[in-house]
PDB file of C-alpha atoms in Angstrom:
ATOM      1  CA  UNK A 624       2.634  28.714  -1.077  1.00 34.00           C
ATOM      2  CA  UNK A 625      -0.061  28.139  -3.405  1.00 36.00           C
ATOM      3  CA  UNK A 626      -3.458  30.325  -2.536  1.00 37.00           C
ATOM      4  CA  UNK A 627      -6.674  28.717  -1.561  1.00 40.00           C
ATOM      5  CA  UNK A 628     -10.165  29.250  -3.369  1.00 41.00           C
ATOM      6  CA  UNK A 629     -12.487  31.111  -0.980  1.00 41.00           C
ATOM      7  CA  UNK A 630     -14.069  28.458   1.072  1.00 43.00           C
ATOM      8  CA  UNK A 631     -11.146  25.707   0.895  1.00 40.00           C
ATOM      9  CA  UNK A 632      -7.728  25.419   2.109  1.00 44.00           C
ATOM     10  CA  UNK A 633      -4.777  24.214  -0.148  1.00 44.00           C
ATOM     11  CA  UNK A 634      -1.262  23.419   0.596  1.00 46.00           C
ATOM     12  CA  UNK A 635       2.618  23.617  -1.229  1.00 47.00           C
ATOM     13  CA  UNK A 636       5.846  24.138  -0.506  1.00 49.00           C
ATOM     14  CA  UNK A 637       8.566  25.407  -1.905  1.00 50.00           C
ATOM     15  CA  UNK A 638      12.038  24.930  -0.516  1.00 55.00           C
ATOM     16  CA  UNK A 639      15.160  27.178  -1.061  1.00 56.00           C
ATOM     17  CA  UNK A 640      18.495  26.524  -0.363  1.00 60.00           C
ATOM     18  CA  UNK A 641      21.967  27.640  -0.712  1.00 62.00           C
ATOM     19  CA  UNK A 642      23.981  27.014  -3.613  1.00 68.00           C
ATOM     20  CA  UNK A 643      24.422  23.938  -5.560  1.00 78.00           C
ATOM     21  CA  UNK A 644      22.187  21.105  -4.480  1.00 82.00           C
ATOM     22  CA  UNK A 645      24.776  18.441  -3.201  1.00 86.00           C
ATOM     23  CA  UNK A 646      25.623  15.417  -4.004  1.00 91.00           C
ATOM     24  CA  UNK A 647      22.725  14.404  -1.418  1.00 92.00           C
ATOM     25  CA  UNK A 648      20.419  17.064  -1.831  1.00 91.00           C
ATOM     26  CA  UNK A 649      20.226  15.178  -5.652  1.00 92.00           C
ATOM     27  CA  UNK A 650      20.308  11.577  -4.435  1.00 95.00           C
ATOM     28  CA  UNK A 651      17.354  12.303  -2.019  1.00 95.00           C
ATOM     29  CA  UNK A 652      15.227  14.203  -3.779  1.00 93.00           C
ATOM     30  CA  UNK A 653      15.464  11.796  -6.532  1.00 95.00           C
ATOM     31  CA  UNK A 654      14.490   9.074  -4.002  1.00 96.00           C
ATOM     32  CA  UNK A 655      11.889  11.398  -2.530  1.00 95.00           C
ATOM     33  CA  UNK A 656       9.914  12.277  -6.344  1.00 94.00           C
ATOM     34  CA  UNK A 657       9.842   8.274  -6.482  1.00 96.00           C
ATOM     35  CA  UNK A 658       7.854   7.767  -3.258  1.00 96.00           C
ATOM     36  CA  UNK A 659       5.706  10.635  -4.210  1.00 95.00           C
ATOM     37  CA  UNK A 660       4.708   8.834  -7.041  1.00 95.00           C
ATOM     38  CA  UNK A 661       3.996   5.810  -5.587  1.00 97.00           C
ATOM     39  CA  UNK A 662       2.133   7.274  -3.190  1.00 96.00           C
ATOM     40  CA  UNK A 663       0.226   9.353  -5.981  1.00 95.00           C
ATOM     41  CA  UNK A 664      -0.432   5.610  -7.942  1.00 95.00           C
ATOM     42  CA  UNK A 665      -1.851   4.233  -4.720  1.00 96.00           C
ATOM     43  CA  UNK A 666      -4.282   7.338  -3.910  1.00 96.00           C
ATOM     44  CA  UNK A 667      -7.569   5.758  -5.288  1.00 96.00           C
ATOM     45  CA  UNK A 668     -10.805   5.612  -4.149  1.00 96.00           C
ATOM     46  CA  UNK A 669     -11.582   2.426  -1.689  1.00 96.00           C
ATOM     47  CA  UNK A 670      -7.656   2.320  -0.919  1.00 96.00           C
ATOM     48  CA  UNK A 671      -6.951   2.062   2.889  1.00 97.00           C
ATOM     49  CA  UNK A 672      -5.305   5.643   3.736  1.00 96.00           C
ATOM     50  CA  UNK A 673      -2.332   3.329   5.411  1.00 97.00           C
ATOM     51  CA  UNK A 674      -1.766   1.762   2.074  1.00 97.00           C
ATOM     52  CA  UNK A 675      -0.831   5.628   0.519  1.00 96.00           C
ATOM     53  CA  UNK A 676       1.442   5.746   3.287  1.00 96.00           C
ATOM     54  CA  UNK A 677       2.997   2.025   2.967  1.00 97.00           C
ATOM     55  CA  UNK A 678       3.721   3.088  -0.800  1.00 97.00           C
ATOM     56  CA  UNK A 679       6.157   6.362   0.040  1.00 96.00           C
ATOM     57  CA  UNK A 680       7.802   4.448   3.199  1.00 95.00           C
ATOM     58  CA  UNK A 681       8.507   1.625   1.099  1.00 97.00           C
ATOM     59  CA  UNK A 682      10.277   4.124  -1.287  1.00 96.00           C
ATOM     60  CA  UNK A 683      11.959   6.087   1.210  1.00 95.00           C
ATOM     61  CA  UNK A 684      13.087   3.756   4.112  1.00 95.00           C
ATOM     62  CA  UNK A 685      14.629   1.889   0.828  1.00 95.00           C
ATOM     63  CA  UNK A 686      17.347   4.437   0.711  1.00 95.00           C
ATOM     64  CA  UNK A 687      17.812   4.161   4.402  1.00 94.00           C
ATOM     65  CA  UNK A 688      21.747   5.376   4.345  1.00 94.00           C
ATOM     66  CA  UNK A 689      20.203   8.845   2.925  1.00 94.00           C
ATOM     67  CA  UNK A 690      17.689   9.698   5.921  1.00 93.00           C
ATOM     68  CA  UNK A 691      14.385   8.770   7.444  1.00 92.00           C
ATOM     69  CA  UNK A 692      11.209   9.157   6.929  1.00 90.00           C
ATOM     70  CA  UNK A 693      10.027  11.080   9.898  1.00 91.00           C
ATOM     71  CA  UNK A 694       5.385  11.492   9.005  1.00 92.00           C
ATOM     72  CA  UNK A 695       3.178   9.910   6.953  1.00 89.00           C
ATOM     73  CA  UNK A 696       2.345  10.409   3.504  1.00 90.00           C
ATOM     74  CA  UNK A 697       0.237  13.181   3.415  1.00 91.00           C
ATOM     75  CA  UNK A 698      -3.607  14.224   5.124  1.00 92.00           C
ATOM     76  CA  UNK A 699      -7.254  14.996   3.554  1.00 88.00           C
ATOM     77  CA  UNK A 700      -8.004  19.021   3.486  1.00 90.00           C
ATOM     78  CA  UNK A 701     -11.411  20.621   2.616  1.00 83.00           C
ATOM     79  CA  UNK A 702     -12.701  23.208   5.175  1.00 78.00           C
ATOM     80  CA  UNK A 703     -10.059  23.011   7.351  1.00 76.00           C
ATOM     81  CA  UNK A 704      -6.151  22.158   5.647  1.00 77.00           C
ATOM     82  CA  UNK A 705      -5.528  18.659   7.789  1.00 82.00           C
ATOM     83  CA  UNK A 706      -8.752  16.597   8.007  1.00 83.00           C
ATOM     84  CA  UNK A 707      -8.863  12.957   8.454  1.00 90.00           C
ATOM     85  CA  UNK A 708      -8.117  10.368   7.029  1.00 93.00           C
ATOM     86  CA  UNK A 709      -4.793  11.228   8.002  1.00 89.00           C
ATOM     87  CA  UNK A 710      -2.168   8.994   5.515  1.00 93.00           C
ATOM     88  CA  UNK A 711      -0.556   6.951   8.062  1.00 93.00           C
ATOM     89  CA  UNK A 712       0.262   3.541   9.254  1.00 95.00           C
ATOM     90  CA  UNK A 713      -2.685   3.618  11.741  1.00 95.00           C
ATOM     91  CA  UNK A 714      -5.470   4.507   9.755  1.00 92.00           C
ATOM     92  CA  UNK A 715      -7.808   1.843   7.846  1.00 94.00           C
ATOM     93  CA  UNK A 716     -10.136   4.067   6.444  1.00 96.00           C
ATOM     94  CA  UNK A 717     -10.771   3.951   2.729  1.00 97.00           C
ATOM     95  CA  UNK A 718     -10.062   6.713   0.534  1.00 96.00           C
ATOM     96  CA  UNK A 719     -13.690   7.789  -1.098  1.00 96.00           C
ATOM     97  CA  UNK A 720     -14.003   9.279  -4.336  1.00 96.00           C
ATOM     98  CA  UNK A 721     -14.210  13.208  -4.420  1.00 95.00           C
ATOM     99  CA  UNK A 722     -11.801  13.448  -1.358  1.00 94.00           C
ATOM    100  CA  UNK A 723      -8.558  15.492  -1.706  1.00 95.00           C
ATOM    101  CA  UNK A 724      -5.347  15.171  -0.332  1.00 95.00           C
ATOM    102  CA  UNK A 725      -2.238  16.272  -0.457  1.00 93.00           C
ATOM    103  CA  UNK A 726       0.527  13.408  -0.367  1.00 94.00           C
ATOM    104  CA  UNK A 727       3.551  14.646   0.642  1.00 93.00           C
ATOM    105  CA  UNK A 728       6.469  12.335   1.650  1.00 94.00           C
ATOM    106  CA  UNK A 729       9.920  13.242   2.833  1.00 93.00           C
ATOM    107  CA  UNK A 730      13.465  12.195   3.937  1.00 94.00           C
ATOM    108  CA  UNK A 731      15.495  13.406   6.228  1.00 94.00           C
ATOM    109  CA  UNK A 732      18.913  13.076   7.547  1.00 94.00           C
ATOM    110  CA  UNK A 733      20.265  14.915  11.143  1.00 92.00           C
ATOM    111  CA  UNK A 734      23.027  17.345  10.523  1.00 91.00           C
ATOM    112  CA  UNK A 735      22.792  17.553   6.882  1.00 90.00           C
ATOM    113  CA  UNK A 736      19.093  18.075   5.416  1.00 88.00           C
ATOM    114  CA  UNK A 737      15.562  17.208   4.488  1.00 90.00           C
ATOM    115  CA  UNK A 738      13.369  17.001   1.405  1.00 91.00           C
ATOM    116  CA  UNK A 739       9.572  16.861   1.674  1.00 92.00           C
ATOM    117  CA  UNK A 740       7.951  17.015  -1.811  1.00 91.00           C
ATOM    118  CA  UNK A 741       4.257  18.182  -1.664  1.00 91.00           C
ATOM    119  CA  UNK A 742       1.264  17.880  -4.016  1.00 91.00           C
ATOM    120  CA  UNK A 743      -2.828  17.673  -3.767  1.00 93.00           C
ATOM    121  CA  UNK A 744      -4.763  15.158  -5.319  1.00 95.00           C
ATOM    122  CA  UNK A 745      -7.991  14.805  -6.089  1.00 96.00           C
ATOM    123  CA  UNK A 746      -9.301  10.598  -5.301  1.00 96.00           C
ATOM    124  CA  UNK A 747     -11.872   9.791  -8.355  1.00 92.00           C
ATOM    125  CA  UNK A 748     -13.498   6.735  -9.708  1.00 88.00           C
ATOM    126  CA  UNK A 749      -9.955   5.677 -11.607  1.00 91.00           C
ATOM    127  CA  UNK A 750      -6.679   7.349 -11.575  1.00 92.00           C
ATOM    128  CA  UNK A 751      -5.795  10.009  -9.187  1.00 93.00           C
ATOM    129  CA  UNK A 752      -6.083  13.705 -10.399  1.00 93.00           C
ATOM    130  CA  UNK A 753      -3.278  15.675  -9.520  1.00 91.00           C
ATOM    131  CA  UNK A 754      -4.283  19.397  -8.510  1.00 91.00           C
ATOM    132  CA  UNK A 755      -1.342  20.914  -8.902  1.00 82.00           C
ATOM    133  CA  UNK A 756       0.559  21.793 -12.139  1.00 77.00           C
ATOM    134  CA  UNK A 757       3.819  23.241 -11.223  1.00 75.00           C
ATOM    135  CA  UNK A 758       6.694  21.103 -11.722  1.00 76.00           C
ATOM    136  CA  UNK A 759       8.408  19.474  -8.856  1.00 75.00           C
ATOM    137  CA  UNK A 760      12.420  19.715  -9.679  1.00 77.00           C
ATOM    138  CA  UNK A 761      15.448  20.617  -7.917  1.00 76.00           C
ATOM    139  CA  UNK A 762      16.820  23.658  -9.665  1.00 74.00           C
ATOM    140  CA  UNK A 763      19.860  25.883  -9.329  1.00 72.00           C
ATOM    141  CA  UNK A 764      18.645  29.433  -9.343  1.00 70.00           C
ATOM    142  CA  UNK A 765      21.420  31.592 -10.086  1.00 70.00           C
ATOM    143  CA  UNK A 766      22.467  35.128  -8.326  1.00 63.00           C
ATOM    144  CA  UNK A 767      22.336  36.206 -12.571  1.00 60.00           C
ATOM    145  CA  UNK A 768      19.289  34.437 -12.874  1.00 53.00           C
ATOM    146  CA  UNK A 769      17.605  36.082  -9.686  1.00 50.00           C
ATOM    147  CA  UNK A 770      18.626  39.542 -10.801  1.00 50.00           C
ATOM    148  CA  UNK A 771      17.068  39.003 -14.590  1.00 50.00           C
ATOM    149  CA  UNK A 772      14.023  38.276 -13.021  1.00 53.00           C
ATOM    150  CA  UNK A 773      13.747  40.511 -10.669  1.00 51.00           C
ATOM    151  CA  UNK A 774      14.856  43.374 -13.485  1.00 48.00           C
ATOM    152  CA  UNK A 775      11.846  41.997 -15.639  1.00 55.00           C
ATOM    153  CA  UNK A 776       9.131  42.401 -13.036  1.00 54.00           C
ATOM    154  CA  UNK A 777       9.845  46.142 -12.855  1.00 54.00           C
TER     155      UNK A 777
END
């Protein structure tokens, strides 16, 4: 989890597994990075927050035989981490310039997994700028790998 400036809240995820992503794991997550992007292009100011939404659901209930998408694209934050306008088929308000949000779609499939990928953005006068500047990819960590960092931190 990433840590808030004094004053604001901020959100991120990581998610760990075990082992080798599968076969799915790959397929979805591939699936999932392309909704967030979408969603991402479609952030801009005087944008209905539904139509951030409609851009990841698109993405994701495309892949349908890999899971569901089970919430909406994603929330404003300032004071408080969820603030309206939420990102979800119900809500018509326009995105405003300044606002920040975190867009954060997902799929999910019963008895074998989910992905949720999870970013903030700030809404400006053109593109969206994204806030956060780790990179988003499923990785294989190791037991070797885990121990060599661990050993340099000492």
């Amino acid at each position: 989890m990433r840590t808030p400036p004094p004053g604001s809240a901020a959100t991120g995820a990581t998610s760990p597994g075990a082992g080798p992503p599968g076969e799915w794991a790959r397929a979805a997550f591939a699936v999932v990075q392309e909704a967030q992007a979408a969603a991402l292009d479609a952030a801009r100011a005087g944008v209905p927050a539904r139509d951030v939404d409609s851009a990841q659901r698109e993405v994701v209930e495309g892949a349908s035989e890999l899971g569901r998408c089970l919430h909406g694209a994603g929330h404003a934050m300032g004071v408080d981490v969820h603030e309206p306008p939420f990102l979800v088929p119900q809500t018509g308000t326009p995105l405003e310039e300044g606002m920040v949000l975190t867009i954060e779609p997902g799929l999910y499939q019963p008895g074998v997994g989910g992905i949720r990928l999870e970013d903030d953005v700030l809404v400006t006068s053109g593109e969206p700028e994204l806030l956060c500047r780790l990179p988003l990819e499923l990785r294989e960590i190791r037991a070797e790998e885990r121990s060599m960092e661990n050993h340099e931190k000492e």
